[in-house]
PDB file of C-alpha atoms in Angstrom:
ATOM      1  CA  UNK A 191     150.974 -51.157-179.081  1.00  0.00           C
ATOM      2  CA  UNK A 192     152.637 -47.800-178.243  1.00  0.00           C
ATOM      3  CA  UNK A 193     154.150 -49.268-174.857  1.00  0.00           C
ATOM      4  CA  UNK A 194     156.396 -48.642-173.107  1.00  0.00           C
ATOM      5  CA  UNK A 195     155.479 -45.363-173.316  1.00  0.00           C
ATOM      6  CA  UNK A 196     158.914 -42.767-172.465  1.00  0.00           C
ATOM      7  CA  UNK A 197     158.305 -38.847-172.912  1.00  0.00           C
ATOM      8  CA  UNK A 198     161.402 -36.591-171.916  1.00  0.00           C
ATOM      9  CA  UNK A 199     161.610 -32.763-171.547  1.00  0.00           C
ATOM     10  CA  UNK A 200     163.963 -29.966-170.553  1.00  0.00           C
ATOM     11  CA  UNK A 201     162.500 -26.666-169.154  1.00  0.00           C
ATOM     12  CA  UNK A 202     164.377 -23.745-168.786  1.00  0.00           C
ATOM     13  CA  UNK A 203     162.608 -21.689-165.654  1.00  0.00           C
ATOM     14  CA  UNK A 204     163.263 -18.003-164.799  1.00  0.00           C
ATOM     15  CA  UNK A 205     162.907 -16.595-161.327  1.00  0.00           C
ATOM     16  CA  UNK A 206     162.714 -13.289-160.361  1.00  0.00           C
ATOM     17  CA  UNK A 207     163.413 -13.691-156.764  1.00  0.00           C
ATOM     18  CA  UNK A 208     167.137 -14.202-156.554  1.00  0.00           C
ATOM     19  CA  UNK A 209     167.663 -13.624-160.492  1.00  0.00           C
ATOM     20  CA  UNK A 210     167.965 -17.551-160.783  1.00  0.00           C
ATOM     21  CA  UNK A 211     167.961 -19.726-163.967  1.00  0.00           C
ATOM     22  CA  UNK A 212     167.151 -23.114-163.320  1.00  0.00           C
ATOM     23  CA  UNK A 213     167.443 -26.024-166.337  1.00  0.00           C
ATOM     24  CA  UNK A 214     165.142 -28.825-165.593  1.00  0.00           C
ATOM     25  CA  UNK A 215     165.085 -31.984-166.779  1.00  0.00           C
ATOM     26  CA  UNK A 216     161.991 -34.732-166.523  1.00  0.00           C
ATOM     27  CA  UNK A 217     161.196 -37.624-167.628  1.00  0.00           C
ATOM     28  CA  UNK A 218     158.648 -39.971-167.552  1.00  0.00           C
ATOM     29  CA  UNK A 219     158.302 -43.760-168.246  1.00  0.00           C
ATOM     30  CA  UNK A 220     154.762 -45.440-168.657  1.00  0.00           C
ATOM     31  CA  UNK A 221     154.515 -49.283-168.928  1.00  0.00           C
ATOM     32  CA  UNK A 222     153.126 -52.667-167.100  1.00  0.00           C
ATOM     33  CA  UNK A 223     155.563 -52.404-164.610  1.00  0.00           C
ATOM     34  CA  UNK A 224     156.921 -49.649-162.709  1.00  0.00           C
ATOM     35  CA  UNK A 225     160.259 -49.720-164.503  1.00  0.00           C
ATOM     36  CA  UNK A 226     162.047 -47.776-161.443  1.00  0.00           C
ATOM     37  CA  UNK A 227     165.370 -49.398-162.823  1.00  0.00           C
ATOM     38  CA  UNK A 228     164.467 -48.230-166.136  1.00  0.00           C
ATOM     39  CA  UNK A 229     164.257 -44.163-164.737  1.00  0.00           C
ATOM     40  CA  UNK A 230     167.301 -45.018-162.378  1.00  0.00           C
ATOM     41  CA  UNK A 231     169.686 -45.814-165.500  1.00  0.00           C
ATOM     42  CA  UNK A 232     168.261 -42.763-167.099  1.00  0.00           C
ATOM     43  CA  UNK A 233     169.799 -41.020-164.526  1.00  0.00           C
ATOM     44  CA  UNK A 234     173.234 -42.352-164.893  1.00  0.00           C
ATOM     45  CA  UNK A 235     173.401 -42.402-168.123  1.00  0.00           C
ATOM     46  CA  UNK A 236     172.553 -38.207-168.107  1.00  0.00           C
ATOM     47  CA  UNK A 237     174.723 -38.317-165.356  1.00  0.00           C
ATOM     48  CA  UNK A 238     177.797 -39.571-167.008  1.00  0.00           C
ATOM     49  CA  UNK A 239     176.918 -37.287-170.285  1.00  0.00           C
ATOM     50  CA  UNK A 240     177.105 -34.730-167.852  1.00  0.00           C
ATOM     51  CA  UNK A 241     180.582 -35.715-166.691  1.00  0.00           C
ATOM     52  CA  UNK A 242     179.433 -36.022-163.413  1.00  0.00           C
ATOM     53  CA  UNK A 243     181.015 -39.397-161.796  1.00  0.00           C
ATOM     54  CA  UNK A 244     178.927 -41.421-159.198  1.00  0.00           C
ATOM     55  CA  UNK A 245     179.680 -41.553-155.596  1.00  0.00           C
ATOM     56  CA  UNK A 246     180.302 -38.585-153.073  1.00  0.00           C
ATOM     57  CA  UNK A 247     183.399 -37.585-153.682  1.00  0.00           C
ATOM     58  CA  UNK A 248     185.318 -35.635-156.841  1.00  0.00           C
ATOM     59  CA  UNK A 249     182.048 -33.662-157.064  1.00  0.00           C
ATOM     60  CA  UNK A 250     179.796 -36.967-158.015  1.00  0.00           C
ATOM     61  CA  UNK A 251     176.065 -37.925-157.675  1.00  0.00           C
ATOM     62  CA  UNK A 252     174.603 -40.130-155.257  1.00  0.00           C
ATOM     63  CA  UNK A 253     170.680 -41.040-154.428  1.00  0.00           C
ATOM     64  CA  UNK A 254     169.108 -41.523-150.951  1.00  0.00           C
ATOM     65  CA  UNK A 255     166.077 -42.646-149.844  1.00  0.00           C
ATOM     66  CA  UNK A 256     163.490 -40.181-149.720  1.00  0.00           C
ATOM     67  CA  UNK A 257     159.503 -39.874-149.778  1.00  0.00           C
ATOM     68  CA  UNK A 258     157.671 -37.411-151.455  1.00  0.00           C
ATOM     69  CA  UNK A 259     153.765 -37.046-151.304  1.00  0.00           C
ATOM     70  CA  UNK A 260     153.871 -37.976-155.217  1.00  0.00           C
ATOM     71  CA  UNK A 261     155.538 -41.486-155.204  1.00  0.00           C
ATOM     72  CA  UNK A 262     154.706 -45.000-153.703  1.00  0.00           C
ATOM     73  CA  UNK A 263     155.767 -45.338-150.262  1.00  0.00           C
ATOM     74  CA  UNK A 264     159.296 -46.836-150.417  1.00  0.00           C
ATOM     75  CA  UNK A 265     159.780 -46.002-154.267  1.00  0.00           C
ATOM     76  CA  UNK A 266     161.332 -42.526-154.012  1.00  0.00           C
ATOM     77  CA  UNK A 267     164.868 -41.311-153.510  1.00  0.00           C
ATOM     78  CA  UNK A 268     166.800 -38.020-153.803  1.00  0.00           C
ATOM     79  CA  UNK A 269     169.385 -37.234-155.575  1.00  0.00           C
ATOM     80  CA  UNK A 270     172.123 -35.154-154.403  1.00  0.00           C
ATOM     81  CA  UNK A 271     175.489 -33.739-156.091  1.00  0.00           C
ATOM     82  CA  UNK A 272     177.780 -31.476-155.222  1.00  0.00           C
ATOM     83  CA  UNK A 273     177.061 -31.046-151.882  1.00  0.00           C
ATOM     84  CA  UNK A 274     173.263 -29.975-152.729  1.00  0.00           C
ATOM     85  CA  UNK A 275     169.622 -32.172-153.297  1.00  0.00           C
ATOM     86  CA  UNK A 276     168.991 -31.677-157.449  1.00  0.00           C
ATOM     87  CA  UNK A 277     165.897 -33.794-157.690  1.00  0.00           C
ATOM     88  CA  UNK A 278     163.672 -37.262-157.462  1.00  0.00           C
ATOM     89  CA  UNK A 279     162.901 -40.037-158.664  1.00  0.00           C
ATOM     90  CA  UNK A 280     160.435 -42.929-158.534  1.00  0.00           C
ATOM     91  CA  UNK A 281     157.494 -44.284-158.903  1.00  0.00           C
ATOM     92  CA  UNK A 282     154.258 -42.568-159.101  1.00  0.00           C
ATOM     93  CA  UNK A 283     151.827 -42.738-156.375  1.00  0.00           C
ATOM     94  CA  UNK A 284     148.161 -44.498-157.637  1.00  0.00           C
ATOM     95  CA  UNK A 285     146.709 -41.272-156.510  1.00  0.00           C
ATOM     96  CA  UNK A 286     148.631 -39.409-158.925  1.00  0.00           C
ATOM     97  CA  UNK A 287     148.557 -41.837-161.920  1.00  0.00           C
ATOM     98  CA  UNK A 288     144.581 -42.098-161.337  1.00  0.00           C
ATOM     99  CA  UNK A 289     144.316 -37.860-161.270  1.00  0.00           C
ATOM    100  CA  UNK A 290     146.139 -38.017-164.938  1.00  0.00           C
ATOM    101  CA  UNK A 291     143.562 -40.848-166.088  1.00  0.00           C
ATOM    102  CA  UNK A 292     146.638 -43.209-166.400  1.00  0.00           C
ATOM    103  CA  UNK A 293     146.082 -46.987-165.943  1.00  0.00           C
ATOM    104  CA  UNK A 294     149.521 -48.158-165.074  1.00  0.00           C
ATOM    105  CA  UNK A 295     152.081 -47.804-163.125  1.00  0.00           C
ATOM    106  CA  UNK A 296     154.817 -45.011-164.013  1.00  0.00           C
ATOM    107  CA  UNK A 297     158.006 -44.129-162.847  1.00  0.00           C
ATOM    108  CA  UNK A 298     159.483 -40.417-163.280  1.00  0.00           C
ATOM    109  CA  UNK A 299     162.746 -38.709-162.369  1.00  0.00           C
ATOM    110  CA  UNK A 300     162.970 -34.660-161.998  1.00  0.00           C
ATOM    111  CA  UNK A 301     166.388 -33.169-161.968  1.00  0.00           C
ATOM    112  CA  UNK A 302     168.223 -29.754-162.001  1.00  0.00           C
ATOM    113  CA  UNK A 303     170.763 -30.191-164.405  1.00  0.00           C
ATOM    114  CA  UNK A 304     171.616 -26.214-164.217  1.00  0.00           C
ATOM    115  CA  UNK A 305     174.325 -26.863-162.090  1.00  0.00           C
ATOM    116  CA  UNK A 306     176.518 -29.295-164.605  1.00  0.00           C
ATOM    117  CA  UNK A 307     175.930 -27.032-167.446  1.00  0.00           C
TER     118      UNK A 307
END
């Protein structure tokens, strides 16, 4: 068995309104269970390779609860650092696992990491 299944990409993006370079970072992790704790130490651990502490202050990262029309009700939160929202994370509404032709649950984080670079 190939599971858990974990796929991880970075994607530089260009914009031409503003002349803005954004790094992105996503990742995705595809098992039994959700494994929200499993995309939520992802996060730290990029986090600290990043140098960037957790906790508001000294310029550090912190995550809130959020909802997004693409994760479970409840599952979501936003992350936030330096003063500015860099992404989510959480588990994967049905609706969108189902549109992929997935059969279980997944958990995914999406994060700007431009601005630790």
């Amino acid at each position: 068995s190939i599971m858990p299944l974990r796929v991880i990409q970075v994607v530089k993006s260009i914009y031409n309104v503003g002349a803005k370079n954004y790094r992105h970072l996503c990742a995705v992790y595809y098992n039994k269970n959700p494994g929200f704790e499993i995309i939520h130490g992802l996060l730290d651990r990029i986090m600290q390779l990043l140098d960037v502490p957790p906790g508001e202050d000294k310029g550090g990262y912190v995550i809130k609860a959020s909802e997004g029309p693409a994760f479970f009700p409840g599952r979501c939160a936003e992350i936030f650092a330096r003063g500015q929202s860099v992404g989510k994370l959480g588990v994967l509404h049905p609706d969108v696992i189902t549109k992929f032709e997935l059969t279980m649950p997944c958990s995914s984080l999406e994060i700007n990491i431009g601005p630790f670079l």
